[in-house]
CSV table of C-alpha atoms and ligand atoms in Angstrom, one decimal:
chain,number,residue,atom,x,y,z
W,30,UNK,CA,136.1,123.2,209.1
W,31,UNK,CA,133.2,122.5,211.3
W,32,UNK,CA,131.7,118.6,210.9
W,33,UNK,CA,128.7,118.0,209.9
W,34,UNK,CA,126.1,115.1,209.9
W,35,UNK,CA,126.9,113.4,206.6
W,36,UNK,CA,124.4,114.7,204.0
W,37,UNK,CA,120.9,111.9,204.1
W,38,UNK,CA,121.6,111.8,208.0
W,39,UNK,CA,120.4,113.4,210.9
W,40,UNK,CA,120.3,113.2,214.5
W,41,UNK,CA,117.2,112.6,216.7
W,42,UNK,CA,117.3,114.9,219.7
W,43,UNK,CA,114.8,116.9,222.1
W,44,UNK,CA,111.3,116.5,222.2
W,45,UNK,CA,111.4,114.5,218.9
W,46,UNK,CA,112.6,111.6,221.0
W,47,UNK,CA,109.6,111.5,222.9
W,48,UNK,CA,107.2,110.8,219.7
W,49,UNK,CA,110.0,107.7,218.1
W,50,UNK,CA,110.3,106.6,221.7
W,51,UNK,CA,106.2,106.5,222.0
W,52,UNK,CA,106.4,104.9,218.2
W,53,UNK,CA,108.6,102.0,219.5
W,54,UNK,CA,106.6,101.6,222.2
W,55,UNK,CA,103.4,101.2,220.4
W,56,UNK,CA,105.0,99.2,217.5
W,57,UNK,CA,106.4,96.8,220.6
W,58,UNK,CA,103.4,96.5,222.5
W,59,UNK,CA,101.1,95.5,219.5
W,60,UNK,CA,103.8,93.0,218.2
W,61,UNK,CA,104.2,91.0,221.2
W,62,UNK,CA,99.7,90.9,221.7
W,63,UNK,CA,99.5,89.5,218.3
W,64,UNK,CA,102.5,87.1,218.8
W,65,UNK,CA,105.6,88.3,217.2
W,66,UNK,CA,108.8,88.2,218.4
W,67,UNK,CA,112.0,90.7,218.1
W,68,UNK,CA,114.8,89.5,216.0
W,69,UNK,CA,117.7,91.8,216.1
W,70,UNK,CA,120.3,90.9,212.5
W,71,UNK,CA,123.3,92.8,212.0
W,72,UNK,CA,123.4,96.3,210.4
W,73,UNK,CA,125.6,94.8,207.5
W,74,UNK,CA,125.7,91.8,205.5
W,75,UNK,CA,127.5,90.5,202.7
W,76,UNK,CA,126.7,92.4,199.5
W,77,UNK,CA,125.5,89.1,197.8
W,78,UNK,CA,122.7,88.4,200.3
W,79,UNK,CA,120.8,91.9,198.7
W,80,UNK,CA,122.1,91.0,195.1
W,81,UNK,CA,120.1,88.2,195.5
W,82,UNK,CA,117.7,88.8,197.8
W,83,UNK,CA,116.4,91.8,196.6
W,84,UNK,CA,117.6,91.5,192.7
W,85,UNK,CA,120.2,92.7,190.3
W,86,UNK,CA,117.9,94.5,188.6
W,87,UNK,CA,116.1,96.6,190.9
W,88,UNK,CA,117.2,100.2,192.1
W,89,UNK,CA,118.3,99.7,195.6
W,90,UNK,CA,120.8,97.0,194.5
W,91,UNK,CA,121.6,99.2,190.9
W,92,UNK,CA,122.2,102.7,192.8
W,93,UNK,CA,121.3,102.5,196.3
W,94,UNK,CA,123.7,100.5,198.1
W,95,UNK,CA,126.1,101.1,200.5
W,96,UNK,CA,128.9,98.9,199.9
W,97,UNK,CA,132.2,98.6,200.5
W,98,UNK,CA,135.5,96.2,200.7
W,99,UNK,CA,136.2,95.8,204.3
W,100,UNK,CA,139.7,94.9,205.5
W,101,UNK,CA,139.6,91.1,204.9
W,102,UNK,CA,138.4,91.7,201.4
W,103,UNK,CA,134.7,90.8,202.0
W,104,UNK,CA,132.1,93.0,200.0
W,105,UNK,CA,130.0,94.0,202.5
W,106,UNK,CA,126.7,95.9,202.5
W,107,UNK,CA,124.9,98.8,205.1
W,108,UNK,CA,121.6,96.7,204.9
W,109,UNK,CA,118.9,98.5,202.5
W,110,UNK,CA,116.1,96.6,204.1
W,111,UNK,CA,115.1,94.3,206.6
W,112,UNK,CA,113.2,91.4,204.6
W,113,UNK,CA,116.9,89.6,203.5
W,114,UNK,CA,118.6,89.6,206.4
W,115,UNK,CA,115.4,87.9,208.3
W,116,UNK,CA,115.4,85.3,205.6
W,117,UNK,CA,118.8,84.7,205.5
W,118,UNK,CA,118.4,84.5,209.7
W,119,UNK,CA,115.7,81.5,209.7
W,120,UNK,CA,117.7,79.8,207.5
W,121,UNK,CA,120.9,80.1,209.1
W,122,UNK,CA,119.4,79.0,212.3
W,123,UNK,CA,117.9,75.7,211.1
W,124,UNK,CA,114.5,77.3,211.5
W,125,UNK,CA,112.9,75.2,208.6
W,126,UNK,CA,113.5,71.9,210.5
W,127,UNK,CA,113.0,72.3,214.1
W,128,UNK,CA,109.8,75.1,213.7
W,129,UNK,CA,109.1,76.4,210.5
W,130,UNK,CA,106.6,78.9,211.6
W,131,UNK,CA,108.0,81.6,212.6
W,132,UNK,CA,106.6,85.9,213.5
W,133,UNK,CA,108.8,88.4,213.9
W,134,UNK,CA,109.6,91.9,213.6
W,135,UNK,CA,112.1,94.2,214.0
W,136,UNK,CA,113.2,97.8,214.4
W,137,UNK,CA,116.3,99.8,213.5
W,138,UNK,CA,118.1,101.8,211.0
W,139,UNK,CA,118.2,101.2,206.9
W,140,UNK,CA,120.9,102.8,204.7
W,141,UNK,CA,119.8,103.9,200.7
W,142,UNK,CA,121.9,105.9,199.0
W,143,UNK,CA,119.0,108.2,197.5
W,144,UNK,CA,118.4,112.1,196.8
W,145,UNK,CA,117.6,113.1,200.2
W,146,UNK,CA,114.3,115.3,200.7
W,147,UNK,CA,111.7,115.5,202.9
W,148,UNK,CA,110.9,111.8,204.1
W,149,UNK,CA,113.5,110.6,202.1
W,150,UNK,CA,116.7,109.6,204.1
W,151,UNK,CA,120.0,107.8,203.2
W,152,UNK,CA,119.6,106.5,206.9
W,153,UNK,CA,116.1,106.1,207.5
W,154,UNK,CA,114.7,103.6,210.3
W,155,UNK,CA,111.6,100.9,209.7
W,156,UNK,CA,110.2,98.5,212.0
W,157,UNK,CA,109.1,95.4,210.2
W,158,UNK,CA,107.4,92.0,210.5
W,159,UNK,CA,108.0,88.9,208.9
W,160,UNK,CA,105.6,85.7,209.0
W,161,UNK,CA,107.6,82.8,207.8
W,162,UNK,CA,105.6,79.1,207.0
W,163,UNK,CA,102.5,80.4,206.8
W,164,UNK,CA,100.8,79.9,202.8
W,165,UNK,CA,97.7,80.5,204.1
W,166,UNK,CA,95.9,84.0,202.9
W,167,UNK,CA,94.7,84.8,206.7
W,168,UNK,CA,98.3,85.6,208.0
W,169,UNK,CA,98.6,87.9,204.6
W,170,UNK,CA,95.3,89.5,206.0
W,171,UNK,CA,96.8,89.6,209.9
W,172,UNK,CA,100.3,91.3,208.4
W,173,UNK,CA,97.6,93.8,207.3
W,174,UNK,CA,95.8,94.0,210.5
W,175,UNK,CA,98.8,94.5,212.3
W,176,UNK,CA,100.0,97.2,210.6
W,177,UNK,CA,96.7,99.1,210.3
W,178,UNK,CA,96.1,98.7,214.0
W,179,UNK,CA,99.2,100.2,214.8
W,180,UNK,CA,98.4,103.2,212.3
W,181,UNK,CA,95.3,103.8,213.9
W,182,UNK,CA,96.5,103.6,217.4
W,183,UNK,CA,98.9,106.0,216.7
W,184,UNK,CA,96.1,108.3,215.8
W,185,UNK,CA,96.9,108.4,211.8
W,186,UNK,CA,94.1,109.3,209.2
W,187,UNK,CA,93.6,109.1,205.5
W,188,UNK,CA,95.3,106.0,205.1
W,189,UNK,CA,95.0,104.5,202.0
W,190,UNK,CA,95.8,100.5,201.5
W,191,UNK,CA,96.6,100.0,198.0
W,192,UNK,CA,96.6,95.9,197.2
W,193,UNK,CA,97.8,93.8,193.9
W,194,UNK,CA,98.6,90.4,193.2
W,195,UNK,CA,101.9,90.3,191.1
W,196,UNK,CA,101.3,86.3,190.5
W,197,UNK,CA,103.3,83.0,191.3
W,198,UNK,CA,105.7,81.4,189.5
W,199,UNK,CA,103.4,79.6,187.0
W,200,UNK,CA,101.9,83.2,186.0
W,201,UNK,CA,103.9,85.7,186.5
W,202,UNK,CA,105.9,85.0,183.5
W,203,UNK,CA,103.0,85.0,181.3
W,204,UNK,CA,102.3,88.5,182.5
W,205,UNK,CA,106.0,89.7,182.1
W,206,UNK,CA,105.6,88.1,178.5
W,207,UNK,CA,102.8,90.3,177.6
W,208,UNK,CA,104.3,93.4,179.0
W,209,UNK,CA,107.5,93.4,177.5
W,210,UNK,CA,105.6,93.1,174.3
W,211,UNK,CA,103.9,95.8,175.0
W,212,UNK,CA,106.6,98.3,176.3
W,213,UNK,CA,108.1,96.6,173.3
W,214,UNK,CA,105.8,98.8,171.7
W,215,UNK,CA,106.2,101.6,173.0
W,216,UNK,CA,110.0,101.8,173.4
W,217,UNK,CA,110.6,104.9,171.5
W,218,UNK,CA,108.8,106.9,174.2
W,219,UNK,CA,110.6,105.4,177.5
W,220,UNK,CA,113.5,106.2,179.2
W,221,UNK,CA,116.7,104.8,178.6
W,222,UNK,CA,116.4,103.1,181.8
W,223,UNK,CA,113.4,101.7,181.0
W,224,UNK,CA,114.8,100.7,177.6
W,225,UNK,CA,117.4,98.3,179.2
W,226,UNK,CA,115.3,97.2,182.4
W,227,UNK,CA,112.5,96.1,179.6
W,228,UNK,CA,115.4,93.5,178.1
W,229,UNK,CA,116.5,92.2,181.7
W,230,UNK,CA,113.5,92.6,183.8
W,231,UNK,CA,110.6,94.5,182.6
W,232,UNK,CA,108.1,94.4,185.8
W,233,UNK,CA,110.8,96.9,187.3
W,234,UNK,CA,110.1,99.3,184.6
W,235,UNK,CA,106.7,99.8,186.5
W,236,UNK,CA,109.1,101.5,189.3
W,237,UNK,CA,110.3,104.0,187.0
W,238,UNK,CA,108.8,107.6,188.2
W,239,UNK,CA,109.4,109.1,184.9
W,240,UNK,CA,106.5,111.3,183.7
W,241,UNK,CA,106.1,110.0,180.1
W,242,UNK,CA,107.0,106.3,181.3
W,243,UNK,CA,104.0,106.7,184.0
W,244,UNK,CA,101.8,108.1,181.1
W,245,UNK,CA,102.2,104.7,178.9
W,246,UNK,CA,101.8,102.6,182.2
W,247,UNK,CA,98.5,104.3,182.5
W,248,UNK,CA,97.4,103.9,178.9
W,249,UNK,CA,93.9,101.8,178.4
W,250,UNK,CA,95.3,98.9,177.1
W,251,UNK,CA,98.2,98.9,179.5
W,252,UNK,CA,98.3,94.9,180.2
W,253,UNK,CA,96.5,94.3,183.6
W,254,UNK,CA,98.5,91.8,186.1
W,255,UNK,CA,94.7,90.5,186.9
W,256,UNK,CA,94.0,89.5,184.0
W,257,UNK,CA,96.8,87.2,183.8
W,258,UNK,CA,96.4,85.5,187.7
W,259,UNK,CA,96.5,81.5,187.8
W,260,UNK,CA,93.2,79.8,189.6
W,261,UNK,CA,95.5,79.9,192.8
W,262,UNK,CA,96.6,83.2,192.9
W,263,UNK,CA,93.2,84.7,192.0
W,264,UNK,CA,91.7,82.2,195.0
W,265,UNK,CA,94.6,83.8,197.2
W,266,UNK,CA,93.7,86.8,196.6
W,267,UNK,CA,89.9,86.7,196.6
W,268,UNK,CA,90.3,85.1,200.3
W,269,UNK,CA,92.4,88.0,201.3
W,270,UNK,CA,90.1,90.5,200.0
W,271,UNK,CA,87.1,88.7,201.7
W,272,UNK,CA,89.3,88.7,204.9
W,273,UNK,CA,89.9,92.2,204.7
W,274,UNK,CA,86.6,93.3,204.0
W,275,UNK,CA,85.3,91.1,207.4
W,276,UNK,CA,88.1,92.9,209.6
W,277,UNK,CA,86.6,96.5,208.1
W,278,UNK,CA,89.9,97.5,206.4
W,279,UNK,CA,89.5,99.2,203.5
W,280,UNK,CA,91.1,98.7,200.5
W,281,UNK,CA,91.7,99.4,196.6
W,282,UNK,CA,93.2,97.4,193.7
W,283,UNK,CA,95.9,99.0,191.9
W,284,UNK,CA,97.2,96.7,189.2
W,285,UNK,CA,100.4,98.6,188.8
W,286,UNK,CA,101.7,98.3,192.5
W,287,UNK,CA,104.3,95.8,191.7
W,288,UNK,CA,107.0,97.4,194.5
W,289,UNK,CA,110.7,97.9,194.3
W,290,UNK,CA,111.8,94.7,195.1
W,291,UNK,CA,112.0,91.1,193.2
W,292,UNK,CA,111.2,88.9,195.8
W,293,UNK,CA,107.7,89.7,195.8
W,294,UNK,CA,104.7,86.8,194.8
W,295,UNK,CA,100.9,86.6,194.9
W,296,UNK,CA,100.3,89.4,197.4
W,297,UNK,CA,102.0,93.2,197.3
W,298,UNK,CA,100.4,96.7,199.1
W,299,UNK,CA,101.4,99.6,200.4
W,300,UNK,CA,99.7,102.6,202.6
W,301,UNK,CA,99.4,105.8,201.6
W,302,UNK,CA,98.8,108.6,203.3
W,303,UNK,CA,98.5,111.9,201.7
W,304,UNK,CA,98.9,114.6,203.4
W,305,UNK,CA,103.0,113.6,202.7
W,306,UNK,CA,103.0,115.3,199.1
W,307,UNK,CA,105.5,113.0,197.1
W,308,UNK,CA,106.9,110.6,199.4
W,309,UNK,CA,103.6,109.6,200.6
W,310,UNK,CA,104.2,105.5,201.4
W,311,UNK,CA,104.2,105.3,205.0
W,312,UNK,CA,104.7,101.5,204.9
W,313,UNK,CA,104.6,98.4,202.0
W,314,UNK,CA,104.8,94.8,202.1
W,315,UNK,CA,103.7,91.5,200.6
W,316,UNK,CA,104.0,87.8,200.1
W,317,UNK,CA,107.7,86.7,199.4
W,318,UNK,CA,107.3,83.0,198.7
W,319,UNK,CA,110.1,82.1,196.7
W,320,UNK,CA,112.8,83.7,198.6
W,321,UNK,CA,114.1,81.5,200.8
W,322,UNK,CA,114.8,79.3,197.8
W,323,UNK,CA,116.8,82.4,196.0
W,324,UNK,CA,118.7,82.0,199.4
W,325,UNK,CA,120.0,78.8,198.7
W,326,UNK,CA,117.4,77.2,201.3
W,327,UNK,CA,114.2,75.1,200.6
W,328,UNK,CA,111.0,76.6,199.8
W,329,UNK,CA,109.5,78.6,202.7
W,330,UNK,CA,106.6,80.4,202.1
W,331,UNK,CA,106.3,84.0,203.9
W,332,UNK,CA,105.2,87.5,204.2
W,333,UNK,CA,106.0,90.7,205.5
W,334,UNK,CA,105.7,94.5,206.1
W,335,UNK,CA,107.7,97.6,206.5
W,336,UNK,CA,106.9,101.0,207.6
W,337,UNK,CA,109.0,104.1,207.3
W,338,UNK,CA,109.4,105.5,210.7
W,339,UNK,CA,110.7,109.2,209.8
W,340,UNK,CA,107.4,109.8,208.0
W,341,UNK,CA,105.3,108.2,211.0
W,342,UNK,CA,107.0,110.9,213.0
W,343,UNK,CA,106.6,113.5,210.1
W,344,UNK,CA,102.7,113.0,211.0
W,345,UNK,CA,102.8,112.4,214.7
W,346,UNK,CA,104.4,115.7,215.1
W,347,UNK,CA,102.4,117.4,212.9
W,348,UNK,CA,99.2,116.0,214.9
W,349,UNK,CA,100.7,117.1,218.2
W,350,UNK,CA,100.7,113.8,219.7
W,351,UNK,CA,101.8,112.9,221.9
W,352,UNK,CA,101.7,115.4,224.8
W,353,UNK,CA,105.1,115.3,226.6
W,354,UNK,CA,105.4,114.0,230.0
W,355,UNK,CA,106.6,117.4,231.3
W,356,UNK,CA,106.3,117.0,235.3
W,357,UNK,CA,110.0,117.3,236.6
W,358,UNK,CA,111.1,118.7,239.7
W,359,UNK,CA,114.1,121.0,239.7
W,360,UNK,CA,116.5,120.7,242.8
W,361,UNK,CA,118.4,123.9,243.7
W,362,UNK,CA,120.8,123.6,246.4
W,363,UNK,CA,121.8,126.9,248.0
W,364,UNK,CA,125.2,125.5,249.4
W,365,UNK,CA,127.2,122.0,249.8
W,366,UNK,CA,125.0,120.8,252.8
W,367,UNK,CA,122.0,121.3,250.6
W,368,UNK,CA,123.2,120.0,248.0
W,369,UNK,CA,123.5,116.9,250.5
W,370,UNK,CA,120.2,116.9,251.3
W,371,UNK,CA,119.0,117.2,247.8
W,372,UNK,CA,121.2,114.5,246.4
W,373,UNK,CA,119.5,112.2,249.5
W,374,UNK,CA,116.1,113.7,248.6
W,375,UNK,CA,116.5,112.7,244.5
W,376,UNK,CA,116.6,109.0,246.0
W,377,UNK,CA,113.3,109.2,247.5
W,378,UNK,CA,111.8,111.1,244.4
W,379,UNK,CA,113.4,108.6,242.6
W,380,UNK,CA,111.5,105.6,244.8
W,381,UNK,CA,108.2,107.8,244.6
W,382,UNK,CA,108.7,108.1,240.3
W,383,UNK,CA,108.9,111.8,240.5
W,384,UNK,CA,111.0,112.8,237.8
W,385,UNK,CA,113.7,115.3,239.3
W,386,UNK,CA,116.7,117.2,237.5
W,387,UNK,CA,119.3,118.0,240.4
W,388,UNK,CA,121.3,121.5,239.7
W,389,UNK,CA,124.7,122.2,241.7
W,390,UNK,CA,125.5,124.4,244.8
W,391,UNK,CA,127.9,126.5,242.8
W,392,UNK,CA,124.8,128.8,241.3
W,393,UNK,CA,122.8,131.3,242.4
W,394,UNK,CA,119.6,131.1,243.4
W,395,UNK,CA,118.3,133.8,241.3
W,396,UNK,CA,120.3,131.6,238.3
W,397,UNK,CA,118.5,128.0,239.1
W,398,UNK,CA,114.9,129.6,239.2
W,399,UNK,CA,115.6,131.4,235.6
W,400,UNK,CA,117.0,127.6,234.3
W,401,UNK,CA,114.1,126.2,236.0
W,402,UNK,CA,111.8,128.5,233.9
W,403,UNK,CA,113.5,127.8,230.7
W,404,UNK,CA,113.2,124.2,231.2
W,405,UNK,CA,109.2,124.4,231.5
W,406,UNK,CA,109.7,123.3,234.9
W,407,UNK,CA,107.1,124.1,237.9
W,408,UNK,CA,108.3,123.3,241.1
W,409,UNK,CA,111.6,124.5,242.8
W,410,UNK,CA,113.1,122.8,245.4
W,411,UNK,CA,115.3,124.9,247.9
W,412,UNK,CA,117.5,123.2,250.5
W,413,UNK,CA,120.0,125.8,251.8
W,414,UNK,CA,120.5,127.3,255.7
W,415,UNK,CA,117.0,128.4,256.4
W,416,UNK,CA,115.6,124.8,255.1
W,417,UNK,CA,118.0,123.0,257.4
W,418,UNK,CA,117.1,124.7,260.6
W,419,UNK,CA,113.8,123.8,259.8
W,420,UNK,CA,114.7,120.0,258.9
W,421,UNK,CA,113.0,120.9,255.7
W,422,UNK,CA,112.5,122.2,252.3
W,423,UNK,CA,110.9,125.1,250.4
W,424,UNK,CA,108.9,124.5,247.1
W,425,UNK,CA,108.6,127.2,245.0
W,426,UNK,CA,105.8,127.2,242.2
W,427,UNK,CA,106.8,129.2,239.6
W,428,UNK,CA,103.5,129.6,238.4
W,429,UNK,CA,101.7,131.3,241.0
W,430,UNK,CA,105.1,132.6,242.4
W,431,UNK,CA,104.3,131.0,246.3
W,432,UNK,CA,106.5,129.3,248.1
W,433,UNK,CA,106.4,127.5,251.0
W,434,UNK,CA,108.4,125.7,254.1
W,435,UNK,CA,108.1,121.8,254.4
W,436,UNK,CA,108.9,119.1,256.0
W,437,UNK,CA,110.4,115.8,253.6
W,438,UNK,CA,107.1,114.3,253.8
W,439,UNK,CA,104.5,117.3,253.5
W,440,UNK,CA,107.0,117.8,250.5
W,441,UNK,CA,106.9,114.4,248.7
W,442,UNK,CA,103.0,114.4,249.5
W,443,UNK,CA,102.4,117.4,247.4
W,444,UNK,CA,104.6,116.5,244.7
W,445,UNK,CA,102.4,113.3,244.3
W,446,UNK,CA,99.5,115.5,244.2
W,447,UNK,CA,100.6,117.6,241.1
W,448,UNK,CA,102.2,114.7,239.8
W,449,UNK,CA,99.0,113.1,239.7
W,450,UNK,CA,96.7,116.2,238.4
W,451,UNK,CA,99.3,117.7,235.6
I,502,AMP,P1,110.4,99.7,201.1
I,502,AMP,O1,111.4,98.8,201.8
I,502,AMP,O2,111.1,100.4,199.9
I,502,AMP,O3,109.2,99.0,200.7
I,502,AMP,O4,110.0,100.8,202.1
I,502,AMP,C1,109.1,100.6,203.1
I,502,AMP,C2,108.8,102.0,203.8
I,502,AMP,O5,110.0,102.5,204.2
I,502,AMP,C3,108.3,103.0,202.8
I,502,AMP,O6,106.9,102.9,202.6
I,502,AMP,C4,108.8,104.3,203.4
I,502,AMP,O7,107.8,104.7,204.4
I,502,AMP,C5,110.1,103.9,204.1
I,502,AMP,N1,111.2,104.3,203.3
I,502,AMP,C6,111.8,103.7,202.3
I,502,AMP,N2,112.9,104.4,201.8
I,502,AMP,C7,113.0,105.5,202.6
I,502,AMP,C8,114.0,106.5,202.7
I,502,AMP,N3,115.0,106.6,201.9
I,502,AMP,N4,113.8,107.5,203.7
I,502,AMP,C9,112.8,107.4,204.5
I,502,AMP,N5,111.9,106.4,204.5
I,502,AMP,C10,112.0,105.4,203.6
């Protein structure tokens, strides 16, 4: 039986490369202008690092994982997201004593063991950033910055930033109090997931994407996280706000963002765009200050984002952008002494960044100009019998159909020409 691509996978291949190639590119180039560095951590860890990282109770560590026992007897995990692995880097590294302030991102592959549908991979890839050291509200605001720049610059509309404040450790609990009261309440209507996540960690029964469940989260007197903000978190978050407005982001409050994973404090948002239909989160992040700590390090404030790069690509493809870079000269050789002279000529092209695709002498000529033609190509460059009395080559346009005798330098002059106008 013929092998597939395991179900949740796929390969990236053809002219889709172009658009994650001009992704990395742009994610890359705005990273390193507003002063984050790369960190590359490996693609697995040890299982426990997600357990409790992430937290027991939420789904990517309750039905999402890739794990497995590898040889030595080590539970090891395909990492589900970028944030632990970061954390677990600074503090491996002695970050916190010899310079706590750190910026960072990355960019790679994530592994969730989910339904697969459209947007929604079991290997997906994100590119991240993670600011750790900084309490202050204004690098909250610049994770935000970033990230919308980089939206914008790739040409994306009808974003939608979505904020909350989920609390600190002084009020948090009070909220979680009142709302497993109040699901309390209304158990006989949840689901039985719900049921149990409402014992052992109700704010993760706001991730549940069940249609009754979402009807009592939406009920009037639904208990409102800000309602239930200390004097710090509420200052937090009205600085952020203010900062936000200043840097003309827009933004709404939506007091039942709480996110999928337990690390978050204070700040959590997410952008929307949707156009998507039901996968419509292109990217989510927030404040993570007591993470480090669940680590087994000391306390380290920080924040972060993450963006899903299959749906960035999803709309970059539907937009069109970005044009391909199509200008490629195809080499036919009519015989081996042409195919000589070509092979010598492909190292000038090369010196002159003309993009070149060299074909062998074994072919027709009749058979290079129809490949030429399939691979979009324009120009045609002959070296055979008639070219070398001539101490030249012919370049065919396959456009207009001419074609025409020339010497190296006529040639590489008129390629820069049309390399220059396409
Ligand atoms: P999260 O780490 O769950 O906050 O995810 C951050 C972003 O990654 C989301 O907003 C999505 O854009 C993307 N993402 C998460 N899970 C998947 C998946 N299974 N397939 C594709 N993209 C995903």
């Amino acid at each position: 039986m013929e092998i597939k691509a395991p179900r949740g996978t796929r390969d990236i291949l053809g002219e889709e490369v172009v658009l994650w190639q001009h992704l990395e590119e742009v994610v890359r180039r705005n990273a390193h202008l507003f002063g984050y560095e790369e960190i590359r951590t490996p693609v697995f860890e040890h299982t426990e690092l997600f357990t409790r990282g992430v937290g027991e109770e939420t789904d990517i560590v309750q039905k999402e994982m890739y794990t497995f026992t590898d040889k030595g007897g080590r539970s090891i995990t395909l990492r589900p997201e970028g944030t632990a692995p970061v954390v677990r880097a600074y503090l491996e590294h002695g970050f916190f004593v010899r310079d706590p302030r750190v910026r960072w991102y990355y960019l790679g592959p994530m592994f969730r063991y989910e339904r697969p549908q459209a947007g929604r991979m079991r290997q997906f890839h994100q590119f991240g950033f993670e600011a750790l050291g900084f309490q202050d509200p204004a690098c909250d605001a610049e994770i935000i910055l970033l990230a919308w720049t980089i939206y914008r610059e790739l040409g994306l509309s009808d974003l939608s930033l979505e904020l909350n404040s989920i609390g600190c450790s002084l009020c948090k609990p009070h909220y979680v109090q009142r709302l497993r009261e109040y699901l309390e309440s209304r158990k006989d209507v949840l689901c039985e997931n719900c049921k149990r996540r409402l014992v052992e960690n109700p704010l993760r029964v706001l991730d549940c994407k069940n249609e009754t469940c979402q009807m009592v989260f939406r009920e009037a007197s639904f208990p409102n996280i800000q309602d239930f903000l200390c004097a710090e978190c509420r200052r937090h978050e009205e600085r952020l706000f203010s900062l936000l407005k200043r840097l003309g982001i827009p933004f709404v409050v939506n007091p039942r963002l709480v996110r999928g994973l337990d690390y978050y404090t204070r700040t959590v948002f997410e952008v929307k765009v949707r156009a998507l239909g039901a996968q419509d989160a292109i990217g989510g992040g927030g404040r993570y200050d007591g993470l480090a700590r669940v680590l087994g390090g000391p306390e380290v404030p920080g924040v972060g984002f993450a963006a899903g790069m299959e749906r960035i690509v999803l709309l970059l493809e539907r937009s069109g952008f970005p044009r391909k870079d199509t200008f490629r000269v195809y080499l036919a050789p009519q015989d081996e002494e042409g195919e000589k002279d070509l092979l010598a000529l492909s190292q000038v092209l090369h010196e002159a960044g003309i993009p070149f695709c060299l074909d062998f002498a074994s072919k027709s000529l009749r058979y290079h100009l129809k490949r030429a033609q399939k691979m979009g190509v324009r120009f045609v460059v002959i070296a055979g019998e008639e070219e070398r009395k001539n101490e030249g080559f012919s370049l065919k346009d396959l456009v207009s159909g001419e074609q025409m005798l020339l010497s190296r330098e006529e040639l590489l002059g008129r390629l820069r020409k049309e390399r220059k106008a396409c």
